[in-house]
Amino acid sequence: MINGERLISRPMRWAMVGGGRTGQVGYKHRTGALRDGNYQLVAGAFDLDAERGRDFGVNLGVAAERCYADYKALIAGETTREDGVDVVSIATPNFTHYEITKACLEAGLHVICEKPLFFTVAECDEVARLAEQKGLIVGVTYGFTGHPLVHQMAAMVKKGMLGDIRIVDLQYTHGFNAGDDVDAGEAVKWRTNPRTAGPTFVLGDIGTHLYYLSEVVLPHMKVERLLCDRKAFIPTRAPLEDHATVLMHYDNGARGRLWVSSVNAGNMGSQRYRFVGSKASLEWSDSHPDQLIYEVQGEPGRILHHGMPYLEQESLAIDRMGALHTEGLGDSWSNIYLWIAQAIDAANRGDRVFLKTHHYPGITAGTEGVRWLENCVRSADADAAWVDFA
Ligand code: NAD
C-alpha cells in the first residue's frame, strides 16, 4: 500500500510548461505530482499568455521571478541557478512536445511529457537517443494506468487465470465534439488542426490511452497487422478524424477491436476494456475504477473490489485508499508521478539495475503509442487496408 512515505532520495525540484489556468490537463499533473511530496513546484512557464501565466503561478505558490514568459526563458533561468529545477512537465498542445522536450534534455533536465508524445517515430527515436546519452528520463503521462485494478488485470493474465487471450475489446468514446466547431474553444481548435494536433485527432487524443493500457495488461502480445477506418463526421476536421475503428491481429492469434470517438452523442462511458481468454474474461472501465468484472466460463460472474486482500500483490502494493473507500483518477496519476520520480531518482544515482525492472510509462511507451498511430494512419489513408505493423 502506498501511504505517502518518501521512496526517493530527495524531492524533485519541478517546473511545468503549459497546464495554465485555462488548460484542461494541468491540474491532473499537479494532483499527481504534489500528492506525496516527491515534487516541489518551484518554476513554470504555465501559459501562452505570459502575464496570466505569472499570475497563475504566483497563486500556486511559485515565486514571481520563477514564473517565466516561455520555456526558453525557463530553461535559461533555471539552469543558471544552484537550486534550479530537476524536471519539467510538458502539458501543452501536441505540436510543441518535441521541441520543448528536446530543449529540456539538451539543458540536462528530465522531462515528463503529455501524450501523444511526438508526431513521428523518427522524432521519438532521436529523443530516446538524446535521453540515453544524457542519462535522463522521459516519462509519459498515460494517467489511467496507475489504477490498482489495471495491475490486477495484468497479474491475472500473467498467472494464466484467463487462459490464452483470444479477444481484446477496447473503447474510449464521448460525445463532446458531436456538434460543429464554430464556437469551439482553443483546446478543440488545436486538436482538430493537423499542424497543431499531428496526424490524428481522436486516435492520438484518446486512442493512445487504450493502446498503452492494453500493452500494460498484455505485455507478452504484439500487434502484427491492423486495419484502421477513420472518418470526420464534422467535415471541417478532415483530414483528421473524430471517429475511428481499428481491427488488430496479435502475434498469438488473438483478435482486437478498438473504437474511439468524440461524436458518440450523449455517451459518458469514457473507457471500457474487455480481455477475453479461453477460460475467463476481465472487464474494467475507468467510470468504475474500483471494480473489476471477472467472469469464469460456467460460473456466476464476480466483481472484484480494489484494496481487498483477495487481490494480487501487484495491485495491493499500489493501492492508496484501502478497500471500502473510493480510489480514483487522482490516485492513478499519483502512482504515475511516483513511478517516474523513482525512475529519475535512480537515473540521478546511476542505478541501472533498478531502471531495468522498474515499471513506469517512459520513452518506449511514448514511442510505441506514436508507432501505433503511424500504422493506423497508413492503413486509413490506404482506404482502410490491412497493413503489417511496422
Ligand atoms: P489546453 O489547450 O486545454 O491547455 C494548454 C495549456 O498550455 C494552456 O494553459 C496554454 O496556455 C498552454 N500553452 C500552450 N502553448 C504553450 C507554450 N508554448 N508554452 C507554455 N504554455 C503553453 O490543452 P490540454 O487539453 O490541457 O492538453 C495539453 C496536452 O495534454 C495535450 O498534449 C493533450 O493531448 C494532453 N492531455 C492529456 C490527458 C491525459 O489524460 N494524459 C488529458 C488531456 C490532455
XYZ file of C-alpha atoms and ligand atoms in Angstrom:
434
model
C 0.000 0.000 0.000
C 1.228 3.495 -0.779
C 0.936 5.866 2.187
C 2.982 8.902 1.130
C 6.178 7.755 2.837
C 9.179 9.002 0.825
C 10.595 6.405 -1.572
C 13.228 8.601 -3.259
C 16.426 10.317 -2.037
C 15.054 13.865 -2.116
C 12.063 15.710 -3.590
C 12.428 16.788 -7.216
C 12.512 20.499 -7.985
C 9.777 20.630 -10.590
C 8.551 23.028 -13.283
C 5.589 22.944 -15.611
C 5.364 24.212 -19.168
C 1.688 24.714 -20.020
C -1.098 23.467 -17.786
C -2.097 27.054 -17.001
C -5.329 28.500 -15.665
C -7.368 27.594 -18.750
C -5.597 24.312 -19.523
C -7.568 21.084 -19.246
C -4.902 18.698 -18.006
C -2.654 20.875 -15.828
C -4.394 20.174 -12.537
C -4.153 16.429 -13.087
C -0.373 16.850 -13.272
C -0.289 18.853 -10.053
C -2.649 16.384 -8.351
C -0.303 13.568 -9.310
C 2.997 15.263 -8.595
C 2.301 17.129 -5.376
C 0.465 14.360 -3.543
C 3.362 12.556 -1.858
C 5.881 15.380 -1.589
C 8.068 13.819 -4.280
C 7.971 17.036 -6.309
C 8.064 20.702 -5.329
C 6.586 23.098 -7.884
C 9.213 25.859 -7.955
C 9.034 27.227 -11.516
C 6.877 27.348 -14.613
C 6.007 28.788 -17.997
C 2.371 27.963 -17.457
C 0.641 29.811 -20.233
C 0.965 31.190 -23.746
C -0.216 34.447 -22.181
C 2.846 35.277 -20.065
C 1.070 37.691 -17.722
C -1.779 35.282 -16.997
C 0.794 32.516 -16.531
C 2.726 34.565 -13.971
C -0.418 35.456 -12.049
C -1.488 31.825 -12.051
C 1.942 30.587 -10.965
C 2.081 33.033 -8.076
C -1.347 31.825 -6.960
C 0.062 28.296 -6.981
C 2.840 29.455 -4.660
C 5.635 29.813 -7.232
C 7.953 32.821 -6.770
C 7.132 35.549 -9.322
C 10.703 35.597 -10.686
C 10.447 31.886 -11.451
C 7.225 32.256 -13.472
C 8.735 32.636 -16.930
C 7.329 34.038 -20.185
C 8.136 30.868 -22.147
C 10.017 27.587 -21.947
C 13.238 29.067 -23.374
C 13.368 31.673 -20.598
C 12.587 28.937 -18.085
C 15.486 26.779 -19.228
C 17.849 29.775 -19.321
C 16.767 30.956 -15.863
C 16.691 27.600 -14.126
C 19.922 26.122 -15.463
C 21.936 29.048 -14.092
C 20.534 28.678 -10.558
C 22.144 26.478 -7.904
C 18.673 25.381 -6.873
C 17.366 25.096 -10.459
C 14.749 22.549 -11.422
C 15.494 18.847 -11.958
C 12.497 18.008 -14.091
C 9.988 19.734 -16.364
C 6.459 18.560 -17.145
C 5.076 19.488 -20.554
C 1.297 19.960 -20.661
C 0.988 21.939 -23.886
C -0.629 21.190 -27.270
C 0.901 18.249 -29.173
C 2.943 20.206 -31.725
C 5.135 21.737 -29.032
C 6.103 18.470 -27.265
C 9.086 17.555 -29.437
C 10.765 20.962 -29.433
C 10.294 21.551 -25.681
C 11.362 18.006 -24.723
C 14.500 18.254 -26.825
C 15.436 21.660 -25.418
C 14.969 20.448 -21.816
C 17.051 17.309 -22.361
C 19.801 19.284 -24.070
C 19.872 21.532 -20.991
C 20.246 18.475 -18.714
C 16.671 18.389 -17.392
C 14.489 15.309 -17.020
C 11.134 15.507 -18.809
C 7.591 14.334 -18.134
C 5.587 14.841 -21.309
C 1.989 14.506 -22.357
C 0.772 12.021 -24.933
C 0.738 11.630 -27.878
C 4.459 12.080 -27.276
C 5.507 13.458 -30.705
C 4.303 13.373 -34.327
C 6.678 10.679 -35.683
C 8.587 7.605 -34.542
C 11.725 9.179 -36.044
C 11.370 12.077 -33.564
C 10.833 9.605 -30.700
C 13.939 7.617 -31.662
C 16.034 10.767 -31.871
C 14.868 11.950 -28.443
C 15.347 8.464 -26.944
C 18.981 8.532 -28.112
C 19.460 12.017 -26.643
C 17.947 10.997 -23.291
C 20.112 7.861 -23.174
C 23.244 9.872 -23.997
C 22.463 12.367 -21.233
C 21.315 9.751 -18.690
C 17.935 11.499 -18.400
C 14.390 10.174 -18.056
C 11.434 10.965 -20.307
C 8.179 9.983 -18.589
C 4.861 9.991 -20.444
C 1.622 10.730 -18.597
C -0.620 7.864 -19.567
C -2.589 8.854 -16.485
C -5.073 5.974 -16.393
C -2.524 3.193 -15.949
C -1.805 3.858 -12.284
C -5.147 2.360 -11.212
C -4.550 -0.665 -8.945
C -7.110 -2.780 -10.828
C -5.263 -2.260 -14.118
C -2.316 -4.024 -12.500
C -4.680 -6.643 -11.055
C -5.703 -7.437 -14.634
C -2.048 -7.697 -15.706
C -1.261 -10.010 -12.783
C -4.259 -12.278 -13.504
C -3.320 -12.535 -17.188
C 0.288 -13.318 -16.218
C -0.861 -16.085 -13.828
C -2.876 -17.651 -16.634
C -6.228 -17.102 -14.887
C -7.869 -16.189 -18.198
C -6.208 -18.947 -20.233
C -4.971 -17.986 -23.690
C -6.013 -14.473 -24.648
C -8.326 -14.548 -27.656
C -10.170 -11.234 -27.857
C -9.149 -7.680 -26.899
C -12.053 -5.235 -26.950
C -11.249 -1.571 -26.289
C -13.455 1.510 -26.331
C -12.872 5.166 -25.433
C -15.706 7.360 -26.613
C -17.563 10.509 -25.662
C -19.867 12.961 -27.390
C -18.260 16.305 -26.603
C -17.499 17.003 -30.269
C -20.840 15.827 -31.675
C -21.617 19.379 -32.818
C -19.571 21.573 -35.141
C -16.595 23.700 -34.112
C -17.974 27.161 -34.940
C -17.778 28.345 -31.317
C -15.144 25.842 -30.212
C -12.546 26.791 -27.604
C -8.764 26.656 -28.022
C -8.479 23.041 -26.835
C -10.761 21.856 -29.672
C -9.233 24.176 -32.272
C -5.676 22.877 -31.863
C -6.885 19.252 -31.591
C -8.647 19.402 -34.971
C -5.829 21.049 -36.937
C -3.092 18.708 -38.291
C -0.466 21.411 -37.827
C -1.039 21.512 -34.064
C -2.538 18.084 -33.306
C -0.345 15.940 -35.566
C -1.518 13.186 -37.896
C -4.609 12.242 -35.832
C -7.345 13.680 -33.604
C -9.194 11.072 -31.500
C -6.771 8.230 -32.263
C -3.950 10.174 -30.600
C -6.073 12.102 -28.134
C -7.832 9.133 -26.538
C -6.896 6.006 -28.539
C -3.288 6.012 -27.304
C -4.603 5.599 -23.738
C -6.405 2.413 -24.801
C -3.388 1.092 -26.626
C -0.908 1.709 -23.798
C -3.204 0.268 -21.127
C -3.658 -2.879 -23.231
C 0.145 -3.127 -23.505
C 0.396 -2.964 -19.690
C -2.148 -5.777 -19.293
C -0.844 -7.873 -22.214
C 2.914 -7.232 -22.347
C 3.508 -10.643 -23.960
C 1.351 -9.854 -27.005
C 2.294 -7.742 -30.001
C 0.103 -6.405 -32.809
C 1.139 -7.987 -36.138
C -1.386 -6.406 -38.528
C -4.085 -3.796 -38.262
C -6.861 -2.132 -40.196
C -7.970 1.393 -39.338
C -11.076 3.084 -40.675
C -11.373 6.744 -39.694
C -13.837 9.485 -40.508
C -14.525 13.135 -39.729
C -18.278 13.383 -39.177
C -17.743 17.135 -38.884
C -16.142 17.824 -42.305
C -14.049 20.803 -41.149
C -11.977 18.354 -39.054
C -10.785 16.406 -42.124
C -8.205 15.092 -42.801
C -8.234 14.336 -39.072
C -10.870 12.012 -37.607
C -13.469 12.400 -34.888
C -14.295 8.695 -35.071
C -12.263 5.548 -35.828
C -12.410 1.778 -35.571
C -9.273 -0.337 -35.578
C -9.091 -4.108 -36.016
C -5.909 -5.789 -34.807
C -4.333 -9.222 -35.260
C -1.923 -10.197 -32.476
C 1.086 -12.497 -32.739
C -0.604 -15.169 -30.579
C -3.612 -15.323 -32.910
C -5.801 -13.063 -30.762
C -8.135 -10.555 -32.393
C -8.561 -6.949 -31.262
C -11.274 -4.364 -31.829
C -10.839 -0.727 -30.795
C -13.350 2.103 -31.070
C -12.525 5.738 -30.430
C -14.940 8.570 -30.997
C -15.691 12.063 -29.788
C -19.046 12.149 -31.593
C -20.729 9.353 -29.600
C -23.558 11.748 -28.704
C -24.729 11.523 -25.127
C -22.172 8.885 -24.147
C -20.406 9.390 -20.824
C -18.971 5.878 -20.572
C -15.407 7.015 -21.278
C -13.200 3.910 -21.397
C -14.076 0.202 -21.399
C -11.625 -2.676 -21.632
C -12.558 -6.344 -22.079
C -9.925 -9.076 -22.239
C -11.311 -12.472 -23.199
C -9.327 -15.656 -22.643
C -10.028 -19.328 -23.283
C -11.188 -19.806 -19.655
C -12.388 -16.423 -18.396
C -12.762 -12.726 -19.138
C -11.986 -9.454 -17.395
C -13.790 -6.179 -17.911
C -12.823 -2.787 -16.455
C -13.952 0.758 -17.037
C -12.449 3.984 -15.748
C -16.005 5.101 -14.893
C -15.961 2.472 -12.118
C -12.240 2.110 -11.495
C -12.795 0.449 -8.102
C -14.462 -2.581 -9.641
C -13.206 -5.318 -11.900
C -15.617 -7.776 -13.509
C -14.201 -11.314 -13.554
C -16.247 -13.882 -15.435
C -15.226 -17.537 -15.499
C -16.987 -19.657 -18.107
C -19.687 -21.763 -16.409
C -19.589 -19.877 -13.093
C -21.518 -16.883 -11.767
C -19.827 -13.570 -12.559
C -17.796 -11.845 -9.841
C -16.992 -8.221 -9.086
C -13.563 -7.741 -7.522
C -13.118 -4.595 -5.408
C -9.898 -2.604 -5.098
C -7.909 -2.946 -1.889
C -9.374 -6.330 -0.914
C -6.959 -8.977 0.384
C -8.049 -11.466 -2.274
C -6.354 -9.333 -4.959
C -2.860 -9.947 -6.304
C 0.134 -8.322 -4.606
C 0.826 -6.241 -7.747
C -2.495 -4.463 -7.200
C -2.437 -4.218 -3.396
C 1.074 -2.743 -3.418
C -0.088 0.341 -5.327
C -3.447 0.870 -3.592
C -3.678 4.132 -1.665
C -7.116 4.482 -0.090
C -7.816 0.935 1.072
C -10.944 -1.082 0.415
C -14.323 0.496 1.182
C -13.107 3.952 0.156
C -13.182 5.317 -3.361
C -9.912 5.183 -5.285
C -9.904 7.234 -8.458
C -8.133 9.112 -11.221
C -6.145 11.375 -8.862
C -4.716 8.281 -7.168
C -3.807 6.824 -10.550
C -1.938 9.999 -11.555
C -0.139 9.989 -8.193
C 1.143 6.497 -8.909
C 2.319 7.510 -12.385
C 4.178 10.534 -10.963
C 5.648 8.423 -8.151
C 6.950 5.790 -10.578
C 8.503 8.476 -12.768
C 10.076 10.117 -9.678
C 11.610 6.762 -8.748
C 12.990 6.430 -12.290
C 14.502 9.942 -12.158
C 15.944 9.260 -8.718
C 17.530 6.033 -9.973
C 18.902 7.797 -13.073
C 20.423 10.507 -10.855
C 22.086 7.799 -8.740
C 23.185 5.893 -11.856
C 21.223 2.841 -10.669
C 20.774 0.995 -13.970
C 19.792 -2.243 -12.219
C 16.727 -0.591 -10.686
C 15.818 1.028 -14.009
C 15.963 -2.301 -15.848
C 12.972 -3.731 -13.977
C 11.180 -0.593 -12.768
C 7.728 -0.123 -14.322
C 6.786 3.389 -15.457
C 5.477 4.891 -18.713
C 8.662 6.124 -20.336
C 10.080 6.916 -23.761
C 9.434 3.376 -25.034
C 5.751 3.586 -24.079
C 5.514 7.006 -25.738
C 7.258 5.738 -28.868
C 5.038 2.666 -29.148
C 1.975 4.908 -28.956
C 3.286 7.025 -31.835
C 4.223 3.873 -33.798
C 0.675 2.566 -33.401
C -0.687 5.918 -34.653
C 1.603 5.851 -37.685
C 0.325 2.384 -38.571
C -3.297 3.449 -38.087
C -2.841 6.439 -40.406
C -1.037 4.311 -43.030
C -3.967 1.897 -43.040
C -6.672 4.577 -43.005
C -5.002 6.511 -45.836
C -4.934 3.324 -47.926
C -8.739 3.214 -47.688
C -8.776 1.077 -44.534
C -6.430 -1.592 -45.868
C -4.831 -4.249 -43.674
C -1.197 -3.275 -43.050
C 1.645 -5.195 -41.428
C 2.610 -3.450 -38.207
C 5.850 -1.620 -38.985
P -5.401 23.067 -23.417
O -5.462 23.753 -24.726
O -6.618 22.964 -22.572
O -4.273 23.752 -22.496
C -2.979 24.018 -22.972
C -2.238 24.864 -21.948
O -0.905 25.049 -22.393
C -2.828 26.261 -21.767
O -2.642 26.630 -20.424
C -1.962 27.126 -22.716
O -1.933 28.487 -22.359
C -0.624 26.472 -22.506
N 0.327 26.607 -23.615
C 0.101 26.384 -24.919
N 1.247 26.534 -25.619
C 2.207 26.829 -24.719
C 3.589 27.105 -24.803
N 4.239 27.073 -25.975
N 4.260 27.393 -23.656
C 3.621 27.436 -22.470
N 2.317 27.170 -22.338
C 1.619 26.883 -23.441
O -4.794 21.618 -23.713
P -4.973 20.311 -22.804
O -6.273 19.668 -23.094
O -4.614 20.612 -21.400
O -3.869 19.353 -23.478
C -2.493 19.600 -23.313
C -1.758 18.281 -23.609
O -2.180 17.301 -22.678
C -2.048 17.685 -24.982
O -0.898 17.068 -25.495
C -3.116 16.639 -24.721
O -3.085 15.568 -25.645
C -2.708 16.159 -23.341
N -3.812 15.644 -22.496
C -3.591 14.501 -21.811
C -4.528 13.988 -20.954
C -4.213 12.738 -20.167
O -5.121 12.117 -19.604
N -2.948 12.352 -20.083
C -5.757 14.646 -20.796
C -5.972 15.849 -21.508
C -4.979 16.337 -22.348
